[in-house]
């Protein structure tokens, strides 16, 4: 019903010379609606009225630009439209051509505009030198993925402060305040050999000359300090970084550690899948971590989790490490949809008064309830409560078998892949 209403409205608008964008809940539906013949969809109906239709759910930027240029009606999921808008505005890719924001029709309007209204689409940069951070990521992962024998071990391993200190010790080298006398500590601070936290600021292979210049009154103190600094200088280091990254790491280190813990407890088949690229656009045939959209169940092969979460999952499963990317430009769902002069939407589930009021206030739109053309044949059967998993699985099988015997189709909805 909704599909035919959208098609009819598009044809009417196009006959008046307008161009329309149709936002679907996922790319699979966008491709189906733009390419399928009846009875699945209405491509033939568009063609009968001379209306050209296409979709932008492709990784080929030239193909998408051609769709925007030549088609009266363009289908796509919201993230595809946002991506091309950001590329067009901030990267001068000229994807949208002369297409302006006249009218948009949003399928499942409550999901797009309310439930996911605050969602953001980010376009990120791959920074070439970011591969230098891989030793840091491996060090953090090894720190949170250690075997534990007791609750005390667990608390120690998951103590962010302890992990952070071990990282700083490895990168900079550190002198603890209780390792030297107060006078020595102050002399090291004054000479900028260390900072307030005890991090080594001056890196030398041999500290003999440097310490002698500090002119301590006792030779014993001087010798002990030279020995201590030389031991720290010649320590075994696992993290190898250029000094240009130090400030960046300081700002993001807590989030890196948190995401290493998150990656440890995320599950394959629930939050992500491991698969090769099946779009045909990536020549790399190595297995990848592919995000699953929990709302639609579709794969998001071109997306990555930020703050190194994606890289920690790659380490977890032995996949090829990709470069860490940095957020560059972004736009929210609400901000993008407000760019359009005319906003239309359809939903079969917009029920509560609060939702309707919020939709009206946020987008300044009117709402109308259209009754169904036929009485619903929906019948809700009594629920079956099972005591254990095997009984639950058998109940699903038995009920499915009953429907199939009657030549009825059955849709089994699962929580995860």
Coordinates of N, CA and C in Angstrom, one line a residue, residues 198-367:
X198 N 56.3 12.8 36.5 CA 57.5 12.0 36.5 C 57.9 11.5 35.2
X199 N 57.3 11.9 34.1 CA 57.6 11.5 32.8 C 59.0 12.1 32.3
X200 N 59.8 11.3 31.7 CA 61.1 11.7 31.2 C 60.8 12.6 30.0
X201 N 61.4 13.9 30.0 CA 61.2 14.8 29.0 C 62.5 14.9 28.1
X202 N 63.6 14.6 28.7 CA 64.9 14.7 27.9 C 65.3 13.2 27.7
X203 N 65.4 12.8 26.5 CA 65.7 11.4 26.2 C 67.2 11.3 25.7
X204 N 68.0 10.6 26.4 CA 69.4 10.4 26.1 C 69.8 9.0 26.2
X205 N 70.8 8.6 25.5 CA 71.3 7.2 25.7 C 72.1 7.1 27.0
X206 N 72.9 8.1 27.3 CA 73.7 8.1 28.6 C 73.4 9.4 29.3
X207 N 73.0 9.4 30.6 CA 72.7 10.6 31.3 C 73.8 11.1 32.2
X208 N 75.0 10.6 32.0 CA 76.1 10.9 32.9 C 76.4 12.4 32.8
X209 N 76.6 13.0 31.7 CA 77.0 14.4 31.5 C 75.8 15.3 32.0
X210 N 74.6 14.9 31.6 CA 73.4 15.6 32.0 C 73.3 15.7 33.5
X211 N 73.4 14.6 34.2 CA 73.3 14.6 35.7 C 74.4 15.4 36.3
X212 N 75.6 15.3 35.8 CA 76.8 16.0 36.4 C 76.6 17.5 36.3
X213 N 75.8 18.0 35.3 CA 75.6 19.4 35.2 C 74.6 19.9 36.2
X214 N 73.8 19.0 36.8 CA 72.9 19.4 37.9 C 73.6 19.7 39.2
X215 N 74.8 19.2 39.3 CA 75.7 19.5 40.5 C 75.1 19.2 41.8
X216 N 74.8 17.9 42.0 CA 74.3 17.4 43.3 C 75.5 17.4 44.3
X217 N 75.2 17.7 45.6 CA 76.3 17.8 46.6 C 77.0 16.4 46.9
X218 N 76.2 15.3 46.8 CA 76.8 14.0 47.1 C 77.0 13.2 45.8
X219 N 78.2 12.6 45.7 CA 78.5 11.8 44.6 C 77.6 10.5 44.5
X220 N 77.2 10.0 45.7 CA 76.4 8.9 45.7 C 75.0 9.1 45.1
X221 N 74.5 10.3 45.4 CA 73.2 10.7 44.8 C 73.3 10.8 43.3
X222 N 74.4 11.4 42.9 CA 74.6 11.6 41.4 C 74.7 10.2 40.7
X223 N 75.5 9.3 41.3 CA 75.7 8.0 40.7 C 74.4 7.2 40.6
X224 N 73.6 7.3 41.7 CA 72.4 6.6 41.8 C 71.4 7.1 40.7
X225 N 71.3 8.4 40.5 CA 70.4 9.0 39.6 C 70.8 8.6 38.1
X226 N 72.2 8.7 37.9 CA 72.7 8.3 36.5 C 72.3 6.8 36.2
X227 N 72.5 6.0 37.2 CA 72.1 4.6 37.0 C 70.6 4.4 36.8
X228 N 69.8 5.1 37.5 CA 68.3 5.0 37.4 C 67.9 5.5 36.0
X229 N 68.4 6.7 35.6 CA 68.0 7.2 34.3 C 68.5 6.3 33.1
X230 N 69.7 5.8 33.2 CA 70.2 4.9 32.2 C 69.4 3.6 32.1
X231 N 69.0 3.1 33.2 CA 68.1 1.9 33.2 C 66.8 2.2 32.5
X232 N 66.2 3.3 32.8 CA 64.9 3.7 32.2 C 65.2 3.9 30.7
X233 N 66.3 4.6 30.3 CA 66.5 4.9 28.9 C 66.7 3.6 28.1
X234 N 67.3 2.6 28.7 CA 67.6 1.4 27.9 C 66.6 0.3 28.2
X235 N 65.4 0.6 28.7 CA 64.4 -0.3 28.9 C 63.9 -0.9 27.6
X236 N 63.3 -2.1 27.7 CA 62.6 -2.7 26.5 C 61.3 -2.0 26.2
X237 N 61.2 -1.5 25.0 CA 60.0 -0.8 24.6 C 59.2 -1.6 23.6
X238 N 57.9 -1.6 23.8 CA 56.9 -2.3 22.9 C 56.2 -1.3 22.0
X239 N 56.0 -0.1 22.5 CA 55.3 1.0 21.7 C 56.3 1.9 21.1
X240 N 56.2 2.0 19.8 CA 57.2 2.8 19.0 C 56.4 3.9 18.3
X241 N 56.6 5.1 18.8 CA 55.8 6.3 18.3 C 56.7 7.4 18.0
X242 N 56.3 8.3 17.1 CA 56.9 9.6 16.9 C 56.4 10.6 17.9
X243 N 57.2 11.5 18.3 CA 56.8 12.5 19.3 C 55.6 13.3 18.9
X244 N 55.3 13.5 17.6 CA 54.2 14.3 17.1 C 52.9 13.7 17.5
X245 N 52.8 12.4 17.9 CA 51.6 11.7 18.2 C 51.3 11.8 19.7
X246 N 52.2 12.3 20.5 CA 52.1 12.2 22.0 C 50.8 13.0 22.5
X247 N 50.6 14.2 22.0 CA 49.5 15.0 22.5 C 48.2 14.3 22.0
X248 N 48.1 13.8 20.8 CA 46.9 13.2 20.3 C 46.6 11.9 21.1
X249 N 47.6 11.1 21.5 CA 47.4 9.9 22.3 C 46.9 10.3 23.7
X250 N 47.4 11.3 24.3 CA 47.0 11.8 25.6 C 45.5 12.1 25.6
X251 N 45.0 12.7 24.6 CA 43.6 13.2 24.5 C 42.7 12.0 24.3
X252 N 43.1 10.9 23.6 CA 42.2 9.8 23.3 C 42.5 8.5 24.0
X253 N 43.5 8.5 24.9 CA 43.9 7.2 25.5 C 42.8 6.6 26.3
X254 N 42.1 7.3 27.1 CA 41.0 6.7 27.9 C 40.0 6.0 27.1
X255 N 39.6 6.7 26.0 CA 38.6 6.1 25.0 C 39.1 4.9 24.4
X256 N 40.4 4.9 24.0 CA 41.0 3.7 23.4 C 40.9 2.5 24.3
X257 N 41.3 2.7 25.6 CA 41.3 1.7 26.6 C 39.8 1.1 26.8
X258 N 38.9 2.0 26.9 CA 37.4 1.6 27.0 C 37.0 0.8 25.8
X259 N 37.4 1.2 24.6 CA 36.9 0.5 23.4 C 37.6 -0.9 23.3
X260 N 38.8 -1.0 23.8 CA 39.5 -2.3 23.9 C 38.6 -3.3 24.7
X261 N 38.1 -2.8 25.9 CA 37.3 -3.6 26.7 C 36.0 -3.9 26.0
X262 N 35.4 -2.9 25.3 CA 34.1 -3.1 24.6 C 34.3 -4.2 23.5
X263 N 35.4 -4.1 22.8 CA 35.7 -5.1 21.7 C 35.8 -6.5 22.3
X264 N 36.3 -6.6 23.5 CA 36.5 -8.0 24.1 C 35.1 -8.7 24.4
X265 N 34.1 -7.9 24.6 CA 32.8 -8.5 25.0 C 31.7 -8.4 23.8
X266 N 32.1 -7.8 22.7 CA 31.2 -7.7 21.6 C 31.2 -9.1 20.9
X267 N 30.1 -9.4 20.2 CA 29.9 -10.8 19.7 C 29.8 -10.8 18.2
X268 N 30.5 -11.7 17.6 CA 30.3 -11.9 16.1 C 28.9 -12.5 15.9
X269 N 28.3 -12.0 14.8 CA 26.9 -12.4 14.5 C 25.8 -11.6 15.2
X270 N 26.3 -10.8 16.2 CA 25.3 -9.9 16.9 C 25.6 -8.5 16.6
X271 N 26.8 -8.0 16.8 CA 27.2 -6.7 16.5 C 27.9 -6.5 15.2
X272 N 28.4 -7.6 14.7 CA 29.2 -7.5 13.4 C 29.3 -8.9 12.8
X273 N 29.8 -9.0 11.6 CA 30.1 -10.3 10.9 C 31.5 -10.2 10.4
X274 N 32.1 -11.3 10.2 CA 33.4 -11.3 9.5 C 33.2 -11.9 8.1
X275 N 33.5 -11.1 7.1 CA 33.3 -11.6 5.7 C 34.2 -10.8 4.8
X276 N 34.3 -11.2 3.6 CA 35.0 -10.5 2.5 C 34.1 -9.5 1.9
X277 N 34.6 -8.5 1.2 CA 33.8 -7.5 0.6 C 33.1 -8.1 -0.6
X278 N 31.8 -8.0 -0.7 CA 31.0 -8.6 -1.7 C 30.4 -7.6 -2.7
X279 N 30.8 -6.3 -2.5 CA 30.4 -5.3 -3.5 C 31.1 -5.3 -4.8
X280 N 32.3 -5.9 -4.8 CA 33.1 -6.0 -6.0 C 33.9 -4.8 -6.3
X281 N 33.9 -3.8 -5.3 CA 34.7 -2.6 -5.5 C 36.0 -2.5 -4.8
X282 N 36.2 -3.5 -3.8 CA 37.4 -3.5 -3.0 C 38.3 -4.7 -3.5
X283 N 39.5 -4.4 -4.0 CA 40.3 -5.5 -4.5 C 40.9 -6.3 -3.4
X284 N 40.9 -5.8 -2.2 CA 41.4 -6.6 -1.0 C 40.5 -7.7 -0.6
X285 N 41.0 -8.9 -0.7 CA 40.1 -10.1 -0.4 C 40.3 -10.6 1.0
X286 N 41.0 -9.9 1.8 CA 41.1 -10.3 3.2 C 39.8 -10.1 4.0
X287 N 39.5 -11.0 4.9 CA 38.3 -10.9 5.7 C 38.2 -9.6 6.5
X288 N 37.0 -9.0 6.6 CA 36.9 -7.7 7.2 C 35.8 -7.8 8.3
X289 N 35.9 -6.9 9.3 CA 34.9 -6.7 10.3 C 33.8 -5.8 9.6
X290 N 32.6 -6.3 9.5 CA 31.5 -5.6 8.8 C 30.4 -5.4 9.9
X291 N 30.1 -4.1 10.1 CA 29.1 -3.7 11.1 C 27.7 -4.1 10.6
X292 N 26.9 -4.6 11.6 CA 25.5 -4.9 11.3 C 24.6 -3.8 11.8
X293 N 23.7 -3.3 11.0 CA 22.7 -2.3 11.5 C 21.6 -3.1 12.2
X294 N 21.5 -2.9 13.5 CA 20.6 -3.7 14.3 C 19.1 -3.3 14.0
X295 N 18.9 -2.1 13.4 CA 17.5 -1.8 13.1 C 17.0 -2.5 11.9
X296 N 17.9 -2.7 10.9 CA 17.5 -3.3 9.6 C 18.1 -4.7 9.4
X297 N 19.2 -5.0 10.1 CA 19.9 -6.3 9.8 C 20.8 -6.3 8.6
X298 N 21.0 -5.1 8.0 CA 21.8 -5.0 6.8 C 23.3 -4.8 7.2
X299 N 24.2 -5.3 6.3 CA 25.6 -5.0 6.5 C 26.0 -3.6 6.1
X300 N 26.9 -3.0 6.9 CA 27.4 -1.7 6.5 C 28.9 -1.8 6.2
X301 N 29.2 -2.3 5.0 CA 30.5 -2.7 4.7 C 31.4 -1.5 4.5
X302 N 30.9 -0.3 4.3 CA 31.7 0.9 4.1 C 31.9 1.7 5.4
X303 N 31.3 1.2 6.5 CA 31.4 2.0 7.7 C 32.4 1.3 8.7
X304 N 32.9 2.2 9.6 CA 33.8 1.7 10.6 C 33.5 2.4 12.0
X305 N 33.6 1.6 13.1 CA 33.5 2.2 14.4 C 34.7 3.1 14.6
X306 N 34.5 4.2 15.4 CA 35.6 5.1 15.6 C 36.3 4.8 16.9
X307 N 37.3 5.7 17.2 CA 38.1 5.6 18.4 C 38.7 4.2 18.6
X308 N 39.2 3.6 17.5 CA 39.9 2.3 17.4 C 39.1 1.1 17.8
X309 N 37.8 1.2 18.0 CA 37.0 0.0 18.3 C 37.1 -1.0 17.1
X310 N 37.0 -0.5 15.9 CA 37.1 -1.4 14.8 C 38.4 -2.1 14.7
X311 N 39.5 -1.4 15.0 CA 40.9 -2.0 14.9 C 41.0 -3.0 16.0
X312 N 40.4 -2.8 17.2 CA 40.5 -3.8 18.3 C 39.8 -5.1 17.9
X313 N 38.7 -5.0 17.2 CA 38.0 -6.2 16.7 C 38.8 -6.9 15.7
X314 N 39.5 -6.1 14.8 CA 40.4 -6.8 13.8 C 41.5 -7.5 14.5
X315 N 42.1 -7.0 15.6 CA 43.1 -7.7 16.3 C 42.5 -8.9 17.0
X316 N 41.3 -8.8 17.5 CA 40.7 -9.9 18.2 C 40.5 -11.1 17.3
X317 N 40.2 -10.9 16.0 CA 39.9 -12.0 15.1 C 41.0 -12.2 14.1
X318 N 42.1 -11.6 14.3 CA 43.3 -11.8 13.4 C 43.1 -11.3 12.0
X319 N 42.3 -10.2 11.9 CA 42.1 -9.6 10.5 C 43.2 -8.6 10.2
X320 N 43.3 -8.3 9.0 CA 44.2 -7.2 8.6 C 43.8 -5.9 9.2
X321 N 44.8 -5.2 9.8 CA 44.6 -3.9 10.5 C 44.4 -2.8 9.5
X322 N 43.3 -2.1 9.6 CA 43.1 -0.9 8.8 C 43.6 0.3 9.5
X323 N 43.7 1.4 8.7 CA 44.2 2.6 9.4 C 43.1 3.2 10.2
X324 N 43.5 3.8 11.3 CA 42.6 4.6 12.1 C 42.2 5.8 11.4
X325 N 40.9 6.1 11.3 CA 40.4 7.3 10.6 C 39.9 8.3 11.6
X326 N 39.9 9.6 11.2 CA 39.5 10.7 12.0 C 38.3 11.4 11.4
X327 N 37.4 11.7 12.3 CA 36.1 12.4 11.8 C 36.5 13.7 11.2
X328 N 35.8 13.9 10.0 CA 36.1 15.2 9.3 C 34.9 16.1 9.3
X329 N 33.8 15.6 8.6 CA 32.6 16.4 8.5 C 31.4 15.5 8.9
X330 N 30.3 16.1 9.3 CA 29.2 15.3 9.7 C 27.9 16.1 9.6
X331 N 26.8 15.4 9.7 CA 25.4 16.0 9.6 C 24.5 15.1 10.3
X332 N 23.5 15.6 11.1 CA 22.5 14.8 11.8 C 21.3 14.5 10.8
X333 N 20.5 13.5 11.2 CA 19.4 13.2 10.4 C 18.4 14.4 10.3
X334 N 18.2 15.0 11.5 CA 17.3 16.1 11.5 C 17.7 17.3 10.7
X335 N 19.0 17.6 10.8 CA 19.6 18.7 10.0 C 19.5 18.5 8.5
X336 N 19.7 17.2 8.1 CA 19.7 17.0 6.7 C 18.3 17.1 6.1
X337 N 17.3 16.5 6.8 CA 15.9 16.5 6.3 C 15.3 17.9 6.3
X338 N 15.8 18.7 7.2 CA 15.3 20.1 7.2 C 15.8 20.9 6.0
X339 N 16.7 20.4 5.2 CA 17.2 21.1 4.0 C 16.2 21.1 2.9
X340 N 15.2 20.2 3.0 CA 14.2 20.1 1.9 C 13.1 21.1 2.1
X341 N 12.6 21.6 1.0 CA 11.5 22.6 1.0 C 10.2 21.9 1.4
X342 N 10.0 20.6 0.9 CA 8.8 19.9 1.2 C 9.2 18.5 1.7
X343 N 8.6 18.2 2.9 CA 8.9 16.9 3.5 C 7.6 16.1 3.7
X344 N 7.6 14.9 3.1 CA 6.5 14.0 3.2 C 6.9 12.7 3.8
X345 N 6.0 12.0 4.5 CA 6.4 10.8 5.2 C 5.3 9.9 5.4
X346 N 5.6 8.6 5.4 CA 4.5 7.6 5.6 C 5.0 6.6 6.8
X347 N 4.0 6.1 7.5 CA 4.3 5.2 8.6 C 3.1 4.4 8.9
X348 N 3.3 3.1 9.2 CA 2.2 2.3 9.7 C 2.2 2.1 11.2
X349 N 3.1 2.8 11.9 CA 3.2 2.5 13.3 C 3.3 3.8 14.1
X350 N 3.0 5.0 13.5 CA 3.0 6.2 14.3 C 1.8 6.3 15.1
X351 N 1.8 5.9 16.4 CA 0.6 5.8 17.2 C 0.4 6.8 18.3
X352 N 1.4 7.0 19.1 CA 1.1 7.8 20.3 C 1.0 9.3 20.0
X353 N 0.2 9.9 20.9 CA 0.0 11.4 20.7 C 1.3 12.2 20.9
X354 N 2.1 11.7 21.8 CA 3.4 12.4 22.0 C 4.3 12.4 20.8
X355 N 4.3 11.3 20.1 CA 5.1 11.2 18.9 C 4.6 12.1 17.8
X356 N 3.3 12.1 17.7 CA 2.7 13.0 16.7 C 3.0 14.5 17.0
X357 N 2.9 14.8 18.2 CA 3.2 16.2 18.6 C 4.6 16.6 18.4
X358 N 5.5 15.7 18.8 CA 7.0 16.0 18.6 C 7.3 16.1 17.1
X359 N 6.7 15.3 16.3 CA 6.9 15.3 14.8 C 6.5 16.7 14.3
X360 N 5.3 17.1 14.8 CA 4.8 18.4 14.3 C 5.6 19.6 14.7
X361 N 6.1 19.5 16.0 CA 6.9 20.6 16.5 C 8.3 20.7 15.9
X362 N 8.9 19.5 15.7 CA 10.3 19.4 15.2 C 10.4 19.8 13.7
X363 N 9.4 19.4 12.9 CA 9.5 19.6 11.5 C 8.5 20.5 10.9
X364 N 7.6 21.0 11.8 CA 6.5 21.9 11.3 C 5.7 21.3 10.2
X365 N 5.2 20.1 10.4 CA 4.4 19.4 9.4 C 3.1 19.0 9.9
X366 N 2.1 18.8 9.0 CA 0.8 18.3 9.4 C 0.7 16.8 9.3
X367 N -0.3 16.2 10.0 CA -0.4 14.8 10.0 C -1.9 14.4 9.6

